[in-house]
Short mmCIF file of C-alpha atoms in Angstrom, two decimals:
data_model
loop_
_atom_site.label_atom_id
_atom_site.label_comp_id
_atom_site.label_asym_id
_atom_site.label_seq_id
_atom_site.Cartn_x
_atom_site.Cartn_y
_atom_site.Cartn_z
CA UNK A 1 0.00 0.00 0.00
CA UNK A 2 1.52 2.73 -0.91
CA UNK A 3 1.60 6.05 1.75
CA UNK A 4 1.06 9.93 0.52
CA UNK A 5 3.94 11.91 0.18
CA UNK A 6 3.84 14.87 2.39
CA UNK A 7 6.08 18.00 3.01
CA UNK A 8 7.74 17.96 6.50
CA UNK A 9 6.07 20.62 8.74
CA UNK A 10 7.96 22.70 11.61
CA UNK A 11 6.35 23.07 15.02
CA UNK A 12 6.30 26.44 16.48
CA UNK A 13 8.65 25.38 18.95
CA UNK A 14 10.87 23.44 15.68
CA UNK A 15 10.87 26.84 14.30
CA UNK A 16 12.60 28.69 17.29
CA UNK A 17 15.23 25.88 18.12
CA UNK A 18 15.97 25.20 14.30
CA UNK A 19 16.62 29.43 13.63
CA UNK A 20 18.49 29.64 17.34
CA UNK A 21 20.46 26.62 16.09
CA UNK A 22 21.33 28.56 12.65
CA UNK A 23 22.50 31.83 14.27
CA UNK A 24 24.51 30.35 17.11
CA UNK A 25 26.72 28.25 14.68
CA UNK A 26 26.69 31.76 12.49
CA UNK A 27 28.41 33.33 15.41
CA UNK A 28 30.68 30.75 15.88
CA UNK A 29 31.83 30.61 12.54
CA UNK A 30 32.31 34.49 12.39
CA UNK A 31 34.28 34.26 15.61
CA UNK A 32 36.47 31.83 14.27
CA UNK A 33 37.31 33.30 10.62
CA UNK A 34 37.37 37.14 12.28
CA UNK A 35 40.83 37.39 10.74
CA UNK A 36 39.82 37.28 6.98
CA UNK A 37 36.94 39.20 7.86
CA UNK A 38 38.28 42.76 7.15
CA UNK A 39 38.40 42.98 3.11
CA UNK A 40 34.76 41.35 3.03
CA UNK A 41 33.74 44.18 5.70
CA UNK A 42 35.15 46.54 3.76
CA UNK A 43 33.80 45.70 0.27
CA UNK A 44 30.56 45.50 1.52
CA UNK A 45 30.31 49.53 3.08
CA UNK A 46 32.17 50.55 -0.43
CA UNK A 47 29.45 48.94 -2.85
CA UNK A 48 27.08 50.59 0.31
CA UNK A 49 28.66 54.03 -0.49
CA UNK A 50 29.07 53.77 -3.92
CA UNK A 51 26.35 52.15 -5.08
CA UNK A 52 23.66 54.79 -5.47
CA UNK A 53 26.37 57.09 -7.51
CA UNK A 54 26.53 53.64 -9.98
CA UNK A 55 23.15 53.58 -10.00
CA UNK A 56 22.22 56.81 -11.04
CA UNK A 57 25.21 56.87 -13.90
CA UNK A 58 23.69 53.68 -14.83
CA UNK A 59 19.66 54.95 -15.45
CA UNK A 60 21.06 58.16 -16.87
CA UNK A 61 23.13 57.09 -19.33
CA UNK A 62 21.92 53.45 -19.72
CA UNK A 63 25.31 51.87 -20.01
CA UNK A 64 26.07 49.04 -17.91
CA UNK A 65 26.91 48.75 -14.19
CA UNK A 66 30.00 46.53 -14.87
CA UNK A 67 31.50 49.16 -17.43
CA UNK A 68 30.92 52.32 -14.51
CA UNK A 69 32.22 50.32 -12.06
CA UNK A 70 35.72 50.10 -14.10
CA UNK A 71 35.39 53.36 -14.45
CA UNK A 72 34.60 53.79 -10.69
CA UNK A 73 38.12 51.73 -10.11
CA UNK A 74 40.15 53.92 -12.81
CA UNK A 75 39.50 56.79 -11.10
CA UNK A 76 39.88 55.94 -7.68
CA UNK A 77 42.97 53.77 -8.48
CA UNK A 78 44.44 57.31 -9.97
CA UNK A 79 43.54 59.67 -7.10
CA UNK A 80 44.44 57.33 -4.56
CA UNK A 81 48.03 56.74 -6.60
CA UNK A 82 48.05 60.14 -6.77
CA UNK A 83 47.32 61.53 -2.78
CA UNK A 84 49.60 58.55 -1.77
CA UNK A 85 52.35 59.57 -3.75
CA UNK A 86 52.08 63.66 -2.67
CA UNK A 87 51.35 62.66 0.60
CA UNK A 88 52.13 59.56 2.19
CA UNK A 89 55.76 60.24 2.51
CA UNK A 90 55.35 63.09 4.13
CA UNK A 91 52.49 61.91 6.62
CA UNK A 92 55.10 58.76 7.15
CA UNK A 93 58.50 60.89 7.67
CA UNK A 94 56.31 63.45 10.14
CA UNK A 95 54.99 60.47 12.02
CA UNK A 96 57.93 58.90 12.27
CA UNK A 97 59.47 62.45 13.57
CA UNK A 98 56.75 62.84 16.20
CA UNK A 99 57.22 59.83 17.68
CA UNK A 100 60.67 60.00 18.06
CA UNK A 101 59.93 63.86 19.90
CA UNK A 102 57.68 62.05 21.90
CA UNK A 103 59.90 61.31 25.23
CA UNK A 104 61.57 64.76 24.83
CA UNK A 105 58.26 66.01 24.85
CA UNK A 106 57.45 63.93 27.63
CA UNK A 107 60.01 65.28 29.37
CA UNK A 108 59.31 69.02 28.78
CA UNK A 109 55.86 67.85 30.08
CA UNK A 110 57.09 66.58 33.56
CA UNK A 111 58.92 69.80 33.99
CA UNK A 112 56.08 71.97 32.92
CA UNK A 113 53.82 70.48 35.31
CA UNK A 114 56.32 70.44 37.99
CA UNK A 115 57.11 74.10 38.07
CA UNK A 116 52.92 74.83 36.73
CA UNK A 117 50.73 73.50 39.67
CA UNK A 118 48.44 75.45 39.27
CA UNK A 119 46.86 78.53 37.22
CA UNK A 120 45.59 81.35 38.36
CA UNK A 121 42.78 82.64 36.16
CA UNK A 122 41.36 86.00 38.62
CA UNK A 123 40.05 84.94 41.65
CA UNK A 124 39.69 81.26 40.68
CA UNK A 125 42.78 79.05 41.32
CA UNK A 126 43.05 75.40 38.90
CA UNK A 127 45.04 72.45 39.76
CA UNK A 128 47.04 71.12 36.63
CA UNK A 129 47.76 68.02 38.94
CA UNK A 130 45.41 65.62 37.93
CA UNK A 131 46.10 66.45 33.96
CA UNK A 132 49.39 65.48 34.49
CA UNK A 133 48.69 61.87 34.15
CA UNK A 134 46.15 62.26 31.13
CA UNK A 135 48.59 64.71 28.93
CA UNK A 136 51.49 62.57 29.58
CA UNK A 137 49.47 59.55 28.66
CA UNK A 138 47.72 60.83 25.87
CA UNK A 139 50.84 61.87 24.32
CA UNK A 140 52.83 58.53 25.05
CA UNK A 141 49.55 56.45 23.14
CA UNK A 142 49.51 58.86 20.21
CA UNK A 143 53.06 58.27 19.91
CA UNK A 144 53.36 54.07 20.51
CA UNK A 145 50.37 54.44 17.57
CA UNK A 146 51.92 55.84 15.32
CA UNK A 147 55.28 54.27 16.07
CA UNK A 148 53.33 51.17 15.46
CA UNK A 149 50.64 51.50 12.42
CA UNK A 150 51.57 54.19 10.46
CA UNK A 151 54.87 53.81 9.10
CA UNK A 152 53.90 50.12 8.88
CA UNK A 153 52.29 47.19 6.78
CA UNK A 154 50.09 45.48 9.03
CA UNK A 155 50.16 41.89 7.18
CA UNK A 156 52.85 40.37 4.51
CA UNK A 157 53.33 41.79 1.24
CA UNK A 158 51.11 38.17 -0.23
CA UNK A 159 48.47 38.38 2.18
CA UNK A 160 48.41 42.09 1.63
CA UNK A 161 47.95 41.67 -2.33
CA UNK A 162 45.60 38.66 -1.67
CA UNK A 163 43.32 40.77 0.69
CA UNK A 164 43.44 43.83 -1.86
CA UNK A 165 42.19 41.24 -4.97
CA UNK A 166 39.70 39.70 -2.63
CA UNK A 167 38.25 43.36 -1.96
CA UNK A 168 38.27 44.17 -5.21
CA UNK A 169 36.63 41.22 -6.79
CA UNK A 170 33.79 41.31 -4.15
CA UNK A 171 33.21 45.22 -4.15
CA UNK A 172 32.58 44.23 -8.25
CA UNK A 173 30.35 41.81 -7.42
CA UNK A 174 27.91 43.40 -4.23
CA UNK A 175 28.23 46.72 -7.01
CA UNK A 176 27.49 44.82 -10.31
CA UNK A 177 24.63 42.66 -8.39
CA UNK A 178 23.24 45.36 -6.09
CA UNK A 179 19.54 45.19 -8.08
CA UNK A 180 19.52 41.71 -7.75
CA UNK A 181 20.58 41.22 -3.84
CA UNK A 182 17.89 43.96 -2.36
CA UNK A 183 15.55 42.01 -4.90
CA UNK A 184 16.16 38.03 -3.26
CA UNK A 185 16.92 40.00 0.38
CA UNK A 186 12.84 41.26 0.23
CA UNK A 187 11.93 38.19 -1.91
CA UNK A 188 12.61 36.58 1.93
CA UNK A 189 9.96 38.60 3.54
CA UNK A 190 6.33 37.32 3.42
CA UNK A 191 4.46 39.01 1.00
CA UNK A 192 2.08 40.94 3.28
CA UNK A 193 4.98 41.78 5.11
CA UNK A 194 7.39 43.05 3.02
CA UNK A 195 5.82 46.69 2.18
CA UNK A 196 6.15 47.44 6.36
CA UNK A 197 9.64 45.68 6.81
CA UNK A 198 10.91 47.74 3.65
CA UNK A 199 9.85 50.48 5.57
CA UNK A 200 11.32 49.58 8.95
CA UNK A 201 15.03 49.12 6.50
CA UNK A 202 14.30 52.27 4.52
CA UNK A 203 14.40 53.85 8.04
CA UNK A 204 17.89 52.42 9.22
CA UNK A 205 19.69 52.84 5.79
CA UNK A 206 19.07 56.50 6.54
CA UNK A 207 20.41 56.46 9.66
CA UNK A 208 23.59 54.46 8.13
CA UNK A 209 23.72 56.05 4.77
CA UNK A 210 24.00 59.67 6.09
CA UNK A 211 25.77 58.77 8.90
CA UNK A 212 28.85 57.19 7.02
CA UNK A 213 28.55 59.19 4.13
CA UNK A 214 29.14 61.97 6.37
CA UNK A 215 31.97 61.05 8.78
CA UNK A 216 33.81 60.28 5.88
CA UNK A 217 33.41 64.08 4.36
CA UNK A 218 33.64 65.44 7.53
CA UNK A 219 37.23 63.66 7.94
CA UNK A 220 38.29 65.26 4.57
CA UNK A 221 36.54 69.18 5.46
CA UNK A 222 38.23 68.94 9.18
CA UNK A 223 41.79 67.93 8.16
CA UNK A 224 42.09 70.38 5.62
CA UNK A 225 40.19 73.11 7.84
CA UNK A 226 43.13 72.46 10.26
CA UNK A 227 45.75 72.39 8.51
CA UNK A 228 45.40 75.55 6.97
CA UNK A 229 46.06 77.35 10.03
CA UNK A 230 48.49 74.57 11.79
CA UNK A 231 50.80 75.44 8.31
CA UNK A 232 49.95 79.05 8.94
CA UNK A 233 51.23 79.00 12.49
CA UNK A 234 54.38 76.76 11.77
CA UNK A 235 53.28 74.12 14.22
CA UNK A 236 55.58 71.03 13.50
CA UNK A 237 54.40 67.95 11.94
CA UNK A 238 51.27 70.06 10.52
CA UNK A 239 50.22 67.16 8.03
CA UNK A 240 50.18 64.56 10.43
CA UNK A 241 48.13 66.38 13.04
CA UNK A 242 45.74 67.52 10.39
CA UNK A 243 45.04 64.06 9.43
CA UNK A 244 45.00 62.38 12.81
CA UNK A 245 42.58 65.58 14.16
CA UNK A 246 40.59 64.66 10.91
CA UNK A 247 40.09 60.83 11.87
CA UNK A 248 39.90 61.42 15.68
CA UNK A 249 36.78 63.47 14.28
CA UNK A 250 34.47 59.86 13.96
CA UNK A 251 35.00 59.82 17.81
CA UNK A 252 31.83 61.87 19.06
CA UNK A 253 33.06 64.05 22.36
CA UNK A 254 36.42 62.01 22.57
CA UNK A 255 38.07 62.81 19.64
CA UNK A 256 37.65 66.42 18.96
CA UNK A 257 39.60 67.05 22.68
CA UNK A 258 42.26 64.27 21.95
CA UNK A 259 43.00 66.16 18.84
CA UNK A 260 43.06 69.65 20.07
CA UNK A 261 45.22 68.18 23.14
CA UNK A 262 47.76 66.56 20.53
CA UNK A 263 48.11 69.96 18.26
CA UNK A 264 48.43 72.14 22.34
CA UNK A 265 51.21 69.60 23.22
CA UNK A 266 52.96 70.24 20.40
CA UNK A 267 52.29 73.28 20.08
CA UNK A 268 53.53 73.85 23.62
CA UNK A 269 57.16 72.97 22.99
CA UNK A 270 57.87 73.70 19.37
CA UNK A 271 61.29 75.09 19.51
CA UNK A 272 60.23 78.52 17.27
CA UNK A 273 56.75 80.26 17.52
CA UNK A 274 55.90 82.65 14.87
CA UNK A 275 54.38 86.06 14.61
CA UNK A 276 56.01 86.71 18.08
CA UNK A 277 53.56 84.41 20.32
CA UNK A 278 55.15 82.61 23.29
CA UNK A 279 54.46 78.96 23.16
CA UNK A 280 51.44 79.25 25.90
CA UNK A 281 50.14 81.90 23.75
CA UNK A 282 50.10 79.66 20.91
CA UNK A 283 48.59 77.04 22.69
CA UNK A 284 46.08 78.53 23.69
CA UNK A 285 45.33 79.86 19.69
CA UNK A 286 45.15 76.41 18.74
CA UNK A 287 42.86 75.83 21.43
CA UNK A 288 40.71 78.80 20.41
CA UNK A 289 41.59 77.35 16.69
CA UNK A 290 40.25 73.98 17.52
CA UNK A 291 36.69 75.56 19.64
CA UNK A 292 35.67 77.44 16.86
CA UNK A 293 36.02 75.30 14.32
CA UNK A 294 33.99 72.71 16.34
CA UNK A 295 31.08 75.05 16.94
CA UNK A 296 31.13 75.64 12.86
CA UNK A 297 31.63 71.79 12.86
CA UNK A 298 28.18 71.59 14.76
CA UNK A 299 26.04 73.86 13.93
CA UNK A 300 26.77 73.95 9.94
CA UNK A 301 29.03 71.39 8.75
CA UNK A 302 27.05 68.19 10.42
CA UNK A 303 23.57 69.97 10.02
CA UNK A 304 24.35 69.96 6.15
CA UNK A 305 26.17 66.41 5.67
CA UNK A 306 24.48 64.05 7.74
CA UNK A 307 20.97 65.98 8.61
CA UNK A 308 19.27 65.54 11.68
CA UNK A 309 18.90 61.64 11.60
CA UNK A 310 20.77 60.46 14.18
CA UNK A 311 18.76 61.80 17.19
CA UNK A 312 19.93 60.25 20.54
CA UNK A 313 20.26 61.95 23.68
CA UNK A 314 23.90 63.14 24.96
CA UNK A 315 23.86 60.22 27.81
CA UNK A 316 22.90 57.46 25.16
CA UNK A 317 25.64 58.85 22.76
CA UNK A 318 28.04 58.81 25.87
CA UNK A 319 27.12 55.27 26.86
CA UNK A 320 27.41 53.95 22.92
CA UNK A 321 30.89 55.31 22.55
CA UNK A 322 32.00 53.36 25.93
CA UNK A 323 30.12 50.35 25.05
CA UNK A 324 30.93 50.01 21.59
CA UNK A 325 34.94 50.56 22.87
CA UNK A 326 34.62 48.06 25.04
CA UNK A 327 33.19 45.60 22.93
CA UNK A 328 34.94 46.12 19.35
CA UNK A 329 37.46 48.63 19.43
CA UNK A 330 38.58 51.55 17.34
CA UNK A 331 35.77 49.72 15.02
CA UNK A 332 33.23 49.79 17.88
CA UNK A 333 33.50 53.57 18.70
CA UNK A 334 33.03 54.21 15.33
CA UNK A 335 30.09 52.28 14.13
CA UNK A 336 28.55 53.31 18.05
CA UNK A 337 27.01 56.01 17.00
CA UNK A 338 25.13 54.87 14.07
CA UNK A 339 24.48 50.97 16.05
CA UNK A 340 22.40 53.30 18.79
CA UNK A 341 20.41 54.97 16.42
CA UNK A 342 19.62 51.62 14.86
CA UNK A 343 18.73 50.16 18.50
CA UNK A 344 16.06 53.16 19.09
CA UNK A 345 14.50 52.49 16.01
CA UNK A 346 13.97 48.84 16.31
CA UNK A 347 12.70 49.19 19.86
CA UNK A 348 10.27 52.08 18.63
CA UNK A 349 9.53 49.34 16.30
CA UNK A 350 9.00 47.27 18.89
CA UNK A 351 6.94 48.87 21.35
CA UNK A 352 4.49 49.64 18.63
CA UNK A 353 3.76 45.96 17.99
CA UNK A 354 3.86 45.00 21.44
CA UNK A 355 1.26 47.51 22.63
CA UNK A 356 -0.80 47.47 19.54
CA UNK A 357 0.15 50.68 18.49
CA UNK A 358 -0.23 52.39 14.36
CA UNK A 359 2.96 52.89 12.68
CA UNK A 360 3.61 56.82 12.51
CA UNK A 361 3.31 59.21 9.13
CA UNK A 362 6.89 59.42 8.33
CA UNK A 363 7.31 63.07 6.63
CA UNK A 364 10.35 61.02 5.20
CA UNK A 365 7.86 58.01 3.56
CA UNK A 366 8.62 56.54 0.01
CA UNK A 367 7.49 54.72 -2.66
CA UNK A 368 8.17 50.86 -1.86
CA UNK A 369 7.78 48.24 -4.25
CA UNK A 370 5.81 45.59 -2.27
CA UNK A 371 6.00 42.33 -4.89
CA UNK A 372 7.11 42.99 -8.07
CA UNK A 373 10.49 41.16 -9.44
CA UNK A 374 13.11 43.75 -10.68
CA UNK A 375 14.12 42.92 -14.14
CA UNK A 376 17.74 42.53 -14.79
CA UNK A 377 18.72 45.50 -16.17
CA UNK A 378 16.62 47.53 -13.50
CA UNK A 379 18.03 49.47 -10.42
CA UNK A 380 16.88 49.37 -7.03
CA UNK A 381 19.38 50.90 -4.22
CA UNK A 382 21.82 48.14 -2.00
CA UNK A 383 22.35 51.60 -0.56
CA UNK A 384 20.46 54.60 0.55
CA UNK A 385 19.57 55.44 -2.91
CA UNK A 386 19.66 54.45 -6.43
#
């Protein structure tokens, strides 16, 4: 007698154990490989940036994504030969000089605060005891980092080639198949679901899009910004500053003092001041330098690039940084900021459902396709756009 063929049905309780099982051996096998991990990370936020530029070149003009994406290479592959070539042996030769100052300015340091105690600013008396321990150390990191990275390559010159083809040949891919990916990604989604869950990821690629997009100008506008008047005001090892005041920039309230603490130091003991300024008094014009240029930073430069999406309170931001530190690194303070905003608007997302609540009018709403296949040739965004 023969038996009816039948499809094999989860439980409920199948369904939980069977995904739990999934993403635990996920994380295992992520925390094993970490190590190759870096030039897949970092193919997939270039085809993130870049992809709504390829796919706007590509429904204007109508030429392929694979021939724009050469292009896309060409160029970049020229300007970065280019800057590297101006610049990189200067940034390397004034790194290598700063840390080599750095125990004579050490030193200098240990003297200063040994005669300085204190300042006495009118009636108000400050203790410059317990900076002591953060200048010196500040200035000792800075200079085992660059001592250490900098002037340096990381891995072999094989694994370094390997790792640069392996970026290369995936960035292609994630930018050539962009249409395709968002496509099968929202093909997973349940059909009834997949107009509010495109919503729900419209939301956070907003959040991500601007917030990247933006730290990465803002690194470019705030090391030239400062250089300009570091050159002006002869302040050794200008370049490097600039750049490292530039980068320290993606650290929200941390970075912007360890850079203007950095340019002080130097500033501080930098055998000849110009324009007839003692080296306090220059200082203190870097200091003055570095304020203003954070207040036009604020209220103009971040208003413009990133808009007003990330919106977290100052004690969330504080407690992202730390935890993000803590957990991954230079990495983790990074992508913090952007993580947190994520967070708050999956639990908004969440508290919603959970209490039965409408989803808002979103003055920021847009047309989402809710089932219909993307042709080949079509382009739908990977990215924040396109």
């Amino acid at each position: 007698m023969d038996t009816e063929a039948r499809p094999i049905r989860f439980s409920y309780q199948a369904k939980w154990i069977s995904s739990a099982i999934v993403v635990a051996l996920a994380i295992l096998l992520l925390m094993g490989i970490t190590h190759i991990l870096p030039p897949f990370i970092g193919a997939i936020i270039t085809a993130y940036l870049f992809n709504p530029l390829i796919g706007w070149l590509h429904r204007r003009t109508r030429i392929g994504r694979a021939v724009w994406i050469i292009v896309l290479y060409i160029i970049a592959g020229l300007a970065l030969y280019s800057l590297f070539t101006a610049l990189w042996p200067r940034i390397v030769q004034q790194s290598r000089d700063l840390a080599a100052s750095a125990p004579m300015i050490i030193r200098e340091l240990t003297v200063f605060f040994e005669q300085n105690q204190s300042i006495e600013i009118g009636e108000f008396v400050i203790s410059l005891a317990p900076l002591e321990a953060q200048v010196i150390g500040l200035v000792r990191d800075a200079a085992g980092w660059l001592s250490g990275n900098v002037p340096k390559i990381v891995f072999s010159a094989l694994e370094s080639v390997i790792y640069l083809l392996v970026y290369l040949i995936i960035t292609f891919y994630l930018l050539l198949q962009a249409p395709q990916l968002k496509a099968w990604a929202r093909n997973l989604i349940p059909a009834p679901y997949q107009r509010e869950i495109s919503h729900l990821g419209y939301q956070i690629d907003r959040v991500f899009s601007a917030y990247i997009r933006g730290q990465l100008i803002l690194i470019v506008i705030m090391s030239v910004l400062l250089y300009i008047p570091l050159s002006i005001l002869q302040v050794p090892y200008a370049l490097v500053i600039a750049v490292a005041s530039g980068v320290l920039e993606i650290l929200p309230i941390i970075g912007p003092w360890s850079a203007a603490g950095i340019a002080m130091t130097v500033a501080l003991f930098q055998p000849v001041t110009p324009f007839g300024l003692s080296n306090v008094a220059l200082a203190i014009l870097l200091g003055i330098i570095y304020f203003v240029l954070r207040q036009i930073e604020d209220h103009f430069i971040i208003p413009n690039v990133m808009g007003p999406l990330v919106r977290l309170h100052p004690g969330v931001v504080i407690f992202a940084i730390l935890a993000g530190g803590a957990l991954a690194g230079a990495f983790g303070l990074f992508i913090s900021i952007p993580i947190a905003a994520v967070i708050r608007i999956l639990l908004s997302y969440i508290y919603r459902k959970l209490t039965d609540q409408p989803e808002p009018p979103s003055d920021a709403d847009h047309p989402l396709v809710v089932a219909q296949p993307e042709p080949a040739t079509g382009e739908v965004a990977l990215g924040s756009q396109g």
